């Protein structure tokens, strides 16, 4: 009997995207992002991940992220991005994953967005758990505030209210900050089969941020146990342009890796227009 092949080691955590080729499926920009993260035990979130993935860990711990931002000009292939339908606030709950090919990624437990048509397309075309919500992003000097209240499909009333004060530019991110932000793909499932969508973008311009306010029920609605306490990491980024590639063709039959001890202007829910306030200028 032949020995069972071992799972490949996870790819290195890299601030720059790996050299993956393929045709462009989607283009978009992620702007004015607030990253909030809490540590969780891998065993707690493992049942929430799609088949073919396990929790990605750093020093035996994995994380849950609450990320609020402005989606800007989503476009198909290399066509120009849509200024109205493709521009909206979004807040997602995400987990950290690695698959049988060693590819690190994120798993979205929910993605609240304020445009109904993109929500419907995301749910139908990619089986991504988009939900329709009333949302806004507001600016006051160096403070950015994000609000959301869920409409459909629910649970209705699931909400988030986040405010951060943007601080100085991060010169060299820590190992944890690289682990949480340098993610070059999304793990999901489509018609019962694993799905991996690679993405590429410039290196993140990160800033320290101070959490002023966080009142949310999105983590609980996504199946996470509460309370998680205060986030251990709060970051801000003015954003990056992003390109998603098509799912790569890879051979089947790889072994799913087991858990590892280490690892290495206002934008409203109904319109996204220039308005109240403006994005904070980058601190020196």
PDB file of C-alpha atoms in Angstrom:
ATOM      1  CA  UNK A   1       0.000   0.000   0.000  1.00  0.00           C
ATOM      2  CA  UNK A   2       1.360   3.395  -0.980  1.00  0.00           C
ATOM      3  CA  UNK A   3       1.904   5.938   1.833  1.00  0.00           C
ATOM      4  CA  UNK A   4      -0.626   8.735   2.168  1.00  0.00           C
ATOM      5  CA  UNK A   5       0.820  11.949   0.722  1.00  0.00           C
ATOM      6  CA  UNK A   6       1.368  14.738   3.220  1.00  0.00           C
ATOM      7  CA  UNK A   7      -0.273  18.123   2.877  1.00  0.00           C
ATOM      8  CA  UNK A   8       1.981  20.849   1.463  1.00  0.00           C
ATOM      9  CA  UNK A   9       3.280  23.542   3.756  1.00  0.00           C
ATOM     10  CA  UNK A  10       1.282  26.791   3.661  1.00  0.00           C
ATOM     11  CA  UNK A  11       2.671  29.406   1.325  1.00  0.00           C
ATOM     12  CA  UNK A  12       4.740  32.105   3.059  1.00  0.00           C
ATOM     13  CA  UNK A  13       2.983  35.166   4.426  1.00  0.00           C
ATOM     14  CA  UNK A  14       4.050  37.889   2.010  1.00  0.00           C
ATOM     15  CA  UNK A  15       3.215  41.593   1.890  1.00  0.00           C
ATOM     16  CA  UNK A  16       3.413  41.381  -1.899  1.00  0.00           C
ATOM     17  CA  UNK A  17       1.155  39.188  -4.042  1.00  0.00           C
ATOM     18  CA  UNK A  18       2.466  35.853  -5.303  1.00  0.00           C
ATOM     19  CA  UNK A  19       3.136  35.479  -9.011  1.00  0.00           C
ATOM     20  CA  UNK A  20      -0.202  34.013 -10.083  1.00  0.00           C
ATOM     21  CA  UNK A  21      -1.315  34.395 -13.668  1.00  0.00           C
ATOM     22  CA  UNK A  22      -4.775  34.147 -15.142  1.00  0.00           C
ATOM     23  CA  UNK A  23      -7.428  36.212 -16.750  1.00  0.00           C
ATOM     24  CA  UNK A  24      -9.020  39.078 -14.840  1.00  0.00           C
ATOM     25  CA  UNK A  25     -12.504  38.314 -13.567  1.00  0.00           C
ATOM     26  CA  UNK A  26     -13.261  41.409 -11.458  1.00  0.00           C
ATOM     27  CA  UNK A  27     -11.684  44.788 -10.789  1.00  0.00           C
ATOM     28  CA  UNK A  28     -12.473  47.100  -7.885  1.00  0.00           C
ATOM     29  CA  UNK A  29     -10.923  49.375  -5.290  1.00  0.00           C
ATOM     30  CA  UNK A  30     -11.151  48.981  -1.525  1.00  0.00           C
ATOM     31  CA  UNK A  31     -11.027  52.409   0.119  1.00  0.00           C
ATOM     32  CA  UNK A  32     -10.947  53.821   3.666  1.00  0.00           C
ATOM     33  CA  UNK A  33     -10.707  50.467   5.422  1.00  0.00           C
ATOM     34  CA  UNK A  34     -10.893  49.835   9.159  1.00  0.00           C
ATOM     35  CA  UNK A  35      -9.536  46.419  10.224  1.00  0.00           C
ATOM     36  CA  UNK A  36     -10.648  45.087  13.631  1.00  0.00           C
ATOM     37  CA  UNK A  37      -9.420  41.664  14.758  1.00  0.00           C
ATOM     38  CA  UNK A  38     -10.010  39.318  17.681  1.00  0.00           C
ATOM     39  CA  UNK A  39      -8.148  36.065  18.519  1.00  0.00           C
ATOM     40  CA  UNK A  40     -10.155  32.841  18.591  1.00  0.00           C
ATOM     41  CA  UNK A  41      -9.360  29.173  19.080  1.00  0.00           C
ATOM     42  CA  UNK A  42      -8.998  27.271  15.787  1.00  0.00           C
ATOM     43  CA  UNK A  43     -11.374  24.544  16.995  1.00  0.00           C
ATOM     44  CA  UNK A  44     -14.104  27.141  17.501  1.00  0.00           C
ATOM     45  CA  UNK A  45     -14.115  28.397  13.919  1.00  0.00           C
ATOM     46  CA  UNK A  46     -13.166  25.184  12.076  1.00  0.00           C
ATOM     47  CA  UNK A  47     -16.846  24.119  11.663  1.00  0.00           C
ATOM     48  CA  UNK A  48     -17.574  27.488  10.014  1.00  0.00           C
ATOM     49  CA  UNK A  49     -15.089  26.980   7.177  1.00  0.00           C
ATOM     50  CA  UNK A  50     -15.877  25.431   3.783  1.00  0.00           C
ATOM     51  CA  UNK A  51     -14.813  21.867   3.001  1.00  0.00           C
ATOM     52  CA  UNK A  52     -11.193  21.587   1.961  1.00  0.00           C
ATOM     53  CA  UNK A  53      -9.936  24.308   4.304  1.00  0.00           C
ATOM     54  CA  UNK A  54      -8.778  24.523   7.910  1.00  0.00           C
ATOM     55  CA  UNK A  55      -8.116  27.551  10.137  1.00  0.00           C
ATOM     56  CA  UNK A  56      -4.898  29.361   9.328  1.00  0.00           C
ATOM     57  CA  UNK A  57      -2.974  30.084  12.529  1.00  0.00           C
ATOM     58  CA  UNK A  58      -0.175  32.220  13.857  1.00  0.00           C
ATOM     59  CA  UNK A  59       1.483  30.838  17.000  1.00  0.00           C
ATOM     60  CA  UNK A  60      -1.443  28.454  17.477  1.00  0.00           C
ATOM     61  CA  UNK A  61      -4.129  31.156  17.269  1.00  0.00           C
ATOM     62  CA  UNK A  62      -6.478  32.166  14.476  1.00  0.00           C
ATOM     63  CA  UNK A  63      -8.505  35.352  14.159  1.00  0.00           C
ATOM     64  CA  UNK A  64     -11.887  36.773  13.240  1.00  0.00           C
ATOM     65  CA  UNK A  65     -11.934  40.075  11.396  1.00  0.00           C
ATOM     66  CA  UNK A  66     -14.520  42.824  11.120  1.00  0.00           C
ATOM     67  CA  UNK A  67     -13.551  44.977   8.143  1.00  0.00           C
ATOM     68  CA  UNK A  68     -15.481  48.116   7.163  1.00  0.00           C
ATOM     69  CA  UNK A  69     -14.694  50.057   3.990  1.00  0.00           C
ATOM     70  CA  UNK A  70     -15.906  51.640   0.754  1.00  0.00           C
ATOM     71  CA  UNK A  71     -16.141  49.455  -2.325  1.00  0.00           C
ATOM     72  CA  UNK A  72     -15.367  51.597  -5.377  1.00  0.00           C
ATOM     73  CA  UNK A  73     -16.175  50.948  -9.033  1.00  0.00           C
ATOM     74  CA  UNK A  74     -16.579  47.192  -9.295  1.00  0.00           C
ATOM     75  CA  UNK A  75     -16.058  46.119 -12.893  1.00  0.00           C
ATOM     76  CA  UNK A  76     -16.163  42.870 -14.880  1.00  0.00           C
ATOM     77  CA  UNK A  77     -13.032  41.645 -16.662  1.00  0.00           C
ATOM     78  CA  UNK A  78     -11.066  44.711 -17.761  1.00  0.00           C
ATOM     79  CA  UNK A  79     -14.085  46.889 -18.453  1.00  0.00           C
ATOM     80  CA  UNK A  80     -14.396  50.239 -16.652  1.00  0.00           C
ATOM     81  CA  UNK A  81     -15.833  49.968 -13.164  1.00  0.00           C
ATOM     82  CA  UNK A  82     -19.412  51.011 -12.499  1.00  0.00           C
ATOM     83  CA  UNK A  83     -19.649  54.408 -10.770  1.00  0.00           C
ATOM     84  CA  UNK A  84     -23.041  53.868  -9.070  1.00  0.00           C
ATOM     85  CA  UNK A  85     -23.940  50.180  -8.867  1.00  0.00           C
ATOM     86  CA  UNK A  86     -20.284  49.305  -8.290  1.00  0.00           C
ATOM     87  CA  UNK A  87     -19.684  51.851  -5.514  1.00  0.00           C
ATOM     88  CA  UNK A  88     -21.041  51.313  -2.004  1.00  0.00           C
ATOM     89  CA  UNK A  89     -20.109  50.847   1.670  1.00  0.00           C
ATOM     90  CA  UNK A  90     -19.385  47.312   2.826  1.00  0.00           C
ATOM     91  CA  UNK A  91     -18.638  45.595   6.138  1.00  0.00           C
ATOM     92  CA  UNK A  92     -17.549  41.981   6.238  1.00  0.00           C
ATOM     93  CA  UNK A  93     -16.911  39.324   8.862  1.00  0.00           C
ATOM     94  CA  UNK A  94     -14.029  37.106   7.836  1.00  0.00           C
ATOM     95  CA  UNK A  95     -12.012  34.134   9.038  1.00  0.00           C
ATOM     96  CA  UNK A  96      -8.532  32.961   8.049  1.00  0.00           C
ATOM     97  CA  UNK A  97      -8.029  29.739   6.131  1.00  0.00           C
ATOM     98  CA  UNK A  98      -5.549  27.529   4.332  1.00  0.00           C
ATOM     99  CA  UNK A  99      -6.410  24.848   1.780  1.00  0.00           C
ATOM    100  CA  UNK A 100      -5.017  21.507   0.647  1.00  0.00           C
ATOM    101  CA  UNK A 101      -2.667  23.257  -1.798  1.00  0.00           C
ATOM    102  CA  UNK A 102      -1.131  25.428   0.919  1.00  0.00           C
ATOM    103  CA  UNK A 103      -2.866  28.595  -0.268  1.00  0.00           C
ATOM    104  CA  UNK A 104      -3.740  31.014   2.492  1.00  0.00           C
ATOM    105  CA  UNK A 105      -6.944  33.000   2.182  1.00  0.00           C
ATOM    106  CA  UNK A 106     -10.002  34.396   3.871  1.00  0.00           C
ATOM    107  CA  UNK A 107     -13.474  32.959   4.337  1.00  0.00           C
ATOM    108  CA  UNK A 108     -16.320  35.451   4.449  1.00  0.00           C
ATOM    109  CA  UNK A 109     -19.034  34.659   6.946  1.00  0.00           C
ATOM    110  CA  UNK A 110     -21.047  37.716   5.904  1.00  0.00           C
ATOM    111  CA  UNK A 111     -20.668  40.766   3.689  1.00  0.00           C
ATOM    112  CA  UNK A 112     -23.077  43.629   4.390  1.00  0.00           C
ATOM    113  CA  UNK A 113     -23.423  45.950   1.393  1.00  0.00           C
ATOM    114  CA  UNK A 114     -25.789  48.767   0.516  1.00  0.00           C
ATOM    115  CA  UNK A 115     -26.482  47.961  -3.163  1.00  0.00           C
ATOM    116  CA  UNK A 116     -29.140  45.332  -3.722  1.00  0.00           C
ATOM    117  CA  UNK A 117     -28.089  44.329  -7.256  1.00  0.00           C
ATOM    118  CA  UNK A 118     -24.437  43.565  -6.334  1.00  0.00           C
ATOM    119  CA  UNK A 119     -25.729  41.661  -3.309  1.00  0.00           C
ATOM    120  CA  UNK A 120     -27.989  39.531  -5.520  1.00  0.00           C
ATOM    121  CA  UNK A 121     -25.216  38.930  -8.086  1.00  0.00           C
ATOM    122  CA  UNK A 122     -22.705  37.964  -5.381  1.00  0.00           C
ATOM    123  CA  UNK A 123     -25.139  35.505  -3.804  1.00  0.00           C
ATOM    124  CA  UNK A 124     -26.246  33.975  -7.108  1.00  0.00           C
ATOM    125  CA  UNK A 125     -23.074  33.979  -9.211  1.00  0.00           C
ATOM    126  CA  UNK A 126     -20.452  33.182  -6.564  1.00  0.00           C
ATOM    127  CA  UNK A 127     -22.491  31.842  -3.610  1.00  0.00           C
ATOM    128  CA  UNK A 128     -20.883  34.542  -1.439  1.00  0.00           C
ATOM    129  CA  UNK A 129     -22.963  35.456   1.663  1.00  0.00           C
ATOM    130  CA  UNK A 130     -23.708  39.047   0.717  1.00  0.00           C
ATOM    131  CA  UNK A 131     -26.557  40.727   2.602  1.00  0.00           C
ATOM    132  CA  UNK A 132     -28.384  43.974   1.861  1.00  0.00           C
ATOM    133  CA  UNK A 133     -28.038  46.668   4.521  1.00  0.00           C
ATOM    134  CA  UNK A 134     -28.503  50.380   5.170  1.00  0.00           C
ATOM    135  CA  UNK A 135     -24.981  51.739   5.432  1.00  0.00           C
ATOM    136  CA  UNK A 136     -22.906  54.891   5.629  1.00  0.00           C
ATOM    137  CA  UNK A 137     -19.300  56.023   5.936  1.00  0.00           C
ATOM    138  CA  UNK A 138     -18.681  59.462   7.431  1.00  0.00           C
ATOM    139  CA  UNK A 139     -15.587  61.554   7.987  1.00  0.00           C
ATOM    140  CA  UNK A 140     -14.711  64.162  10.601  1.00  0.00           C
ATOM    141  CA  UNK A 141     -11.075  65.203  10.463  1.00  0.00           C
ATOM    142  CA  UNK A 142      -8.997  62.127  11.286  1.00  0.00           C
ATOM    143  CA  UNK A 143     -12.067  60.157  12.424  1.00  0.00           C
ATOM    144  CA  UNK A 144     -13.917  57.706  10.183  1.00  0.00           C
ATOM    145  CA  UNK A 145     -17.308  56.267  11.246  1.00  0.00           C
ATOM    146  CA  UNK A 146     -19.037  53.270   9.661  1.00  0.00           C
ATOM    147  CA  UNK A 147     -22.706  52.359  10.219  1.00  0.00           C
ATOM    148  CA  UNK A 148     -24.755  49.415   8.983  1.00  0.00           C
ATOM    149  CA  UNK A 149     -28.168  47.912   9.701  1.00  0.00           C
ATOM    150  CA  UNK A 150     -29.207  44.721   7.930  1.00  0.00           C
ATOM    151  CA  UNK A 151     -32.251  44.588   5.657  1.00  0.00           C
ATOM    152  CA  UNK A 152     -32.251  41.245   3.807  1.00  0.00           C
ATOM    153  CA  UNK A 153     -32.012  38.291   4.076  1.00  0.00           C
ATOM    154  CA  UNK A 154     -31.276  38.671   7.768  1.00  0.00           C
ATOM    155  CA  UNK A 155     -31.197  38.348  10.603  1.00  0.00           C
ATOM    156  CA  UNK A 156     -32.903  41.717  10.217  1.00  0.00           C
ATOM    157  CA  UNK A 157     -31.499  44.318  12.530  1.00  0.00           C
ATOM    158  CA  UNK A 158     -27.996  42.833  12.716  1.00  0.00           C
ATOM    159  CA  UNK A 159     -25.892  45.952  12.916  1.00  0.00           C
ATOM    160  CA  UNK A 160     -22.506  47.539  13.332  1.00  0.00           C
ATOM    161  CA  UNK A 161     -21.389  50.987  14.435  1.00  0.00           C
ATOM    162  CA  UNK A 162     -17.635  51.580  14.295  1.00  0.00           C
ATOM    163  CA  UNK A 163     -15.518  54.713  14.650  1.00  0.00           C
ATOM    164  CA  UNK A 164     -11.721  54.894  14.428  1.00  0.00           C
ATOM    165  CA  UNK A 165      -9.205  57.698  14.698  1.00  0.00           C
ATOM    166  CA  UNK A 166      -6.502  57.386  12.058  1.00  0.00           C
ATOM    167  CA  UNK A 167      -2.941  57.545  13.338  1.00  0.00           C
ATOM    168  CA  UNK A 168       0.565  57.438  11.935  1.00  0.00           C
ATOM    169  CA  UNK A 169       1.690  55.398   8.951  1.00  0.00           C
ATOM    170  CA  UNK A 170       2.978  51.924   9.789  1.00  0.00           C
ATOM    171  CA  UNK A 171       6.623  51.728   8.756  1.00  0.00           C
ATOM    172  CA  UNK A 172       7.097  47.978   9.041  1.00  0.00           C
ATOM    173  CA  UNK A 173       4.039  45.874   9.906  1.00  0.00           C
ATOM    174  CA  UNK A 174       4.415  43.237  12.590  1.00  0.00           C
ATOM    175  CA  UNK A 175       4.148  39.529  11.829  1.00  0.00           C
ATOM    176  CA  UNK A 176       0.541  39.624  13.050  1.00  0.00           C
ATOM    177  CA  UNK A 177      -0.331  42.638  10.890  1.00  0.00           C
ATOM    178  CA  UNK A 178       1.108  40.925   7.813  1.00  0.00           C
ATOM    179  CA  UNK A 179      -0.784  37.732   8.691  1.00  0.00           C
ATOM    180  CA  UNK A 180      -4.112  39.578   8.982  1.00  0.00           C
ATOM    181  CA  UNK A 181      -3.853  41.802   5.901  1.00  0.00           C
ATOM    182  CA  UNK A 182      -1.627  40.027   3.337  1.00  0.00           C
ATOM    183  CA  UNK A 183      -4.291  37.700   1.967  1.00  0.00           C
ATOM    184  CA  UNK A 184      -4.195  36.822  -1.703  1.00  0.00           C
ATOM    185  CA  UNK A 185      -7.338  34.778  -2.185  1.00  0.00           C
ATOM    186  CA  UNK A 186     -10.807  33.874  -0.993  1.00  0.00           C
ATOM    187  CA  UNK A 187     -11.952  30.367  -0.062  1.00  0.00           C
ATOM    188  CA  UNK A 188     -15.573  29.420  -0.623  1.00  0.00           C
ATOM    189  CA  UNK A 189     -17.593  26.611  -2.159  1.00  0.00           C
ATOM    190  CA  UNK A 190     -19.691  26.436  -5.310  1.00  0.00           C
ATOM    191  CA  UNK A 191     -22.170  23.633  -5.949  1.00  0.00           C
ATOM    192  CA  UNK A 192     -20.554  21.564  -3.237  1.00  0.00           C
ATOM    193  CA  UNK A 193     -17.000  21.935  -4.553  1.00  0.00           C
ATOM    194  CA  UNK A 194     -14.175  24.066  -3.097  1.00  0.00           C
ATOM    195  CA  UNK A 195     -13.712  27.439  -4.771  1.00  0.00           C
ATOM    196  CA  UNK A 196     -10.623  29.632  -4.569  1.00  0.00           C
ATOM    197  CA  UNK A 197     -10.575  33.131  -6.110  1.00  0.00           C
ATOM    198  CA  UNK A 198      -7.105  34.701  -6.197  1.00  0.00           C
ATOM    199  CA  UNK A 199      -6.622  38.453  -5.931  1.00  0.00           C
ATOM    200  CA  UNK A 200      -3.748  40.846  -6.423  1.00  0.00           C
ATOM    201  CA  UNK A 201      -3.132  44.438  -5.370  1.00  0.00           C
ATOM    202  CA  UNK A 202      -0.267  46.707  -4.319  1.00  0.00           C
ATOM    203  CA  UNK A 203       1.216  46.368  -0.856  1.00  0.00           C
ATOM    204  CA  UNK A 204      -1.152  47.697   1.811  1.00  0.00           C
ATOM    205  CA  UNK A 205      -0.511  51.274   3.018  1.00  0.00           C
ATOM    206  CA  UNK A 206      -1.367  50.720   6.701  1.00  0.00           C
ATOM    207  CA  UNK A 207      -1.905  53.200   9.529  1.00  0.00           C
ATOM    208  CA  UNK A 208      -2.230  52.755  13.233  1.00  0.00           C
ATOM    209  CA  UNK A 209      -5.773  53.464  14.404  1.00  0.00           C
ATOM    210  CA  UNK A 210      -7.475  54.018  17.733  1.00  0.00           C
ATOM    211  CA  UNK A 211     -10.873  52.426  18.215  1.00  0.00           C
ATOM    212  CA  UNK A 212     -13.288  55.081  19.457  1.00  0.00           C
ATOM    213  CA  UNK A 213     -16.490  53.078  19.303  1.00  0.00           C
ATOM    214  CA  UNK A 214     -17.650  49.583  18.366  1.00  0.00           C
ATOM    215  CA  UNK A 215     -21.228  48.411  18.853  1.00  0.00           C
ATOM    216  CA  UNK A 216     -22.020  45.438  16.662  1.00  0.00           C
ATOM    217  CA  UNK A 217     -23.967  42.197  16.405  1.00  0.00           C
ATOM    218  CA  UNK A 218     -22.517  41.016  13.082  1.00  0.00           C
ATOM    219  CA  UNK A 219     -20.069  38.581  14.676  1.00  0.00           C
ATOM    220  CA  UNK A 220     -22.828  36.803  16.579  1.00  0.00           C
ATOM    221  CA  UNK A 221     -25.030  36.765  13.455  1.00  0.00           C
ATOM    222  CA  UNK A 222     -22.104  35.112  11.618  1.00  0.00           C
ATOM    223  CA  UNK A 223     -21.972  32.267  14.137  1.00  0.00           C
ATOM    224  CA  UNK A 224     -19.169  33.550  16.372  1.00  0.00           C
ATOM    225  CA  UNK A 225     -19.406  33.165  20.124  1.00  0.00           C
ATOM    226  CA  UNK A 226     -19.667  36.385  22.108  1.00  0.00           C
ATOM    227  CA  UNK A 227     -18.157  38.207  23.873  1.00  0.00           C
ATOM    228  CA  UNK A 228     -14.707  38.331  22.313  1.00  0.00           C
ATOM    229  CA  UNK A 229     -13.477  41.303  24.354  1.00  0.00           C
ATOM    230  CA  UNK A 230     -11.520  44.210  22.887  1.00  0.00           C
ATOM    231  CA  UNK A 231      -9.876  43.734  19.488  1.00  0.00           C
ATOM    232  CA  UNK A 232      -6.151  43.008  19.658  1.00  0.00           C
ATOM    233  CA  UNK A 233      -5.462  44.769  16.357  1.00  0.00           C
ATOM    234  CA  UNK A 234      -6.990  47.968  14.934  1.00  0.00           C
ATOM    235  CA  UNK A 235      -5.636  49.271  11.630  1.00  0.00           C
ATOM    236  CA  UNK A 236      -6.682  51.709   8.911  1.00  0.00           C
ATOM    237  CA  UNK A 237      -5.771  51.895   5.234  1.00  0.00           C
ATOM    238  CA  UNK A 238      -6.642  54.524   2.620  1.00  0.00           C
ATOM    239  CA  UNK A 239      -7.019  51.607   0.243  1.00  0.00           C
ATOM    240  CA  UNK A 240      -5.743  49.774  -2.821  1.00  0.00           C
ATOM    241  CA  UNK A 241      -6.930  48.877  -6.352  1.00  0.00           C
ATOM    242  CA  UNK A 242      -7.723  45.162  -6.569  1.00  0.00           C
ATOM    243  CA  UNK A 243      -7.956  42.574  -9.329  1.00  0.00           C
ATOM    244  CA  UNK A 244      -9.582  39.156  -8.892  1.00  0.00           C
ATOM    245  CA  UNK A 245      -8.552  36.325 -11.168  1.00  0.00           C
ATOM    246  CA  UNK A 246     -10.558  33.330 -12.300  1.00  0.00           C
ATOM    247  CA  UNK A 247     -10.422  30.148 -10.185  1.00  0.00           C
ATOM    248  CA  UNK A 248      -7.208  28.297 -11.081  1.00  0.00           C
ATOM    249  CA  UNK A 249      -7.271  24.761 -12.438  1.00  0.00           C
ATOM    250  CA  UNK A 250      -5.476  22.472 -10.002  1.00  0.00           C
ATOM    251  CA  UNK A 251      -5.270  18.686  -9.710  1.00  0.00           C
ATOM    252  CA  UNK A 252      -7.603  17.004  -7.285  1.00  0.00           C
ATOM    253  CA  UNK A 253      -6.658  14.529  -4.600  1.00  0.00           C
ATOM    254  CA  UNK A 254      -4.500  16.669  -2.323  1.00  0.00           C
ATOM    255  CA  UNK A 255      -4.697  16.075   1.398  1.00  0.00           C
ATOM    256  CA  UNK A 256      -6.402  18.709   3.530  1.00  0.00           C
ATOM    257  CA  UNK A 257      -3.853  20.015   6.051  1.00  0.00           C
ATOM    258  CA  UNK A 258      -4.487  19.605   9.744  1.00  0.00           C
ATOM    259  CA  UNK A 259      -4.280  22.402  12.322  1.00  0.00           C
ATOM    260  CA  UNK A 260      -0.794  23.699  12.930  1.00  0.00           C
ATOM    261  CA  UNK A 261       0.702  25.109  16.121  1.00  0.00           C
ATOM    262  CA  UNK A 262       2.094  28.154  14.294  1.00  0.00           C
ATOM    263  CA  UNK A 263       2.036  29.898  10.972  1.00  0.00           C
ATOM    264  CA  UNK A 264       4.062  31.569  10.153  1.00  0.00           C
ATOM    265  CA  UNK A 265     -17.747  62.966   1.980  1.00  0.00           C
ATOM    266  CA  UNK A 266     -20.681  60.643   3.292  1.00  0.00           C
ATOM    267  CA  UNK A 267     -21.322  57.394   1.540  1.00  0.00           C
ATOM    268  CA  UNK A 268     -24.842  56.324   2.390  1.00  0.00           C
ATOM    269  CA  UNK A 269     -26.650  53.048   2.009  1.00  0.00           C
ATOM    270  CA  UNK A 270     -28.840  54.418  -0.767  1.00  0.00           C
ATOM    271  CA  UNK A 271     -26.322  56.553  -2.614  1.00  0.00           C
ATOM    272  CA  UNK A 272     -22.568  56.891  -2.748  1.00  0.00           C
ATOM    273  CA  UNK A 273     -21.783  60.503  -3.532  1.00  0.00           C
ATOM    274  CA  UNK A 274     -19.504  63.210  -2.313  1.00  0.00           C
ATOM    275  CA  UNK A 275     -21.068  64.746   0.761  1.00  0.00           C
ATOM    276  CA  UNK A 276     -20.484  65.124   4.439  1.00  0.00           C
ATOM    277  CA  UNK A 277     -16.807  65.281   5.280  1.00  0.00           C
ATOM    278  CA  UNK A 278     -13.873  63.889   3.358  1.00  0.00           C
ATOM    279  CA  UNK A 279     -11.402  61.063   3.917  1.00  0.00           C
ATOM    280  CA  UNK A 280      -8.782  61.915   6.509  1.00  0.00           C
ATOM    281  CA  UNK A 281      -5.462  63.125   5.113  1.00  0.00           C
ATOM    282  CA  UNK A 282      -2.598  60.699   5.641  1.00  0.00           C
ATOM    283  CA  UNK A 283      -0.845  61.552   8.938  1.00  0.00           C
ATOM    284  CA  UNK A 284       2.893  62.237   8.630  1.00  0.00           C
TER     285      UNK A 284
END
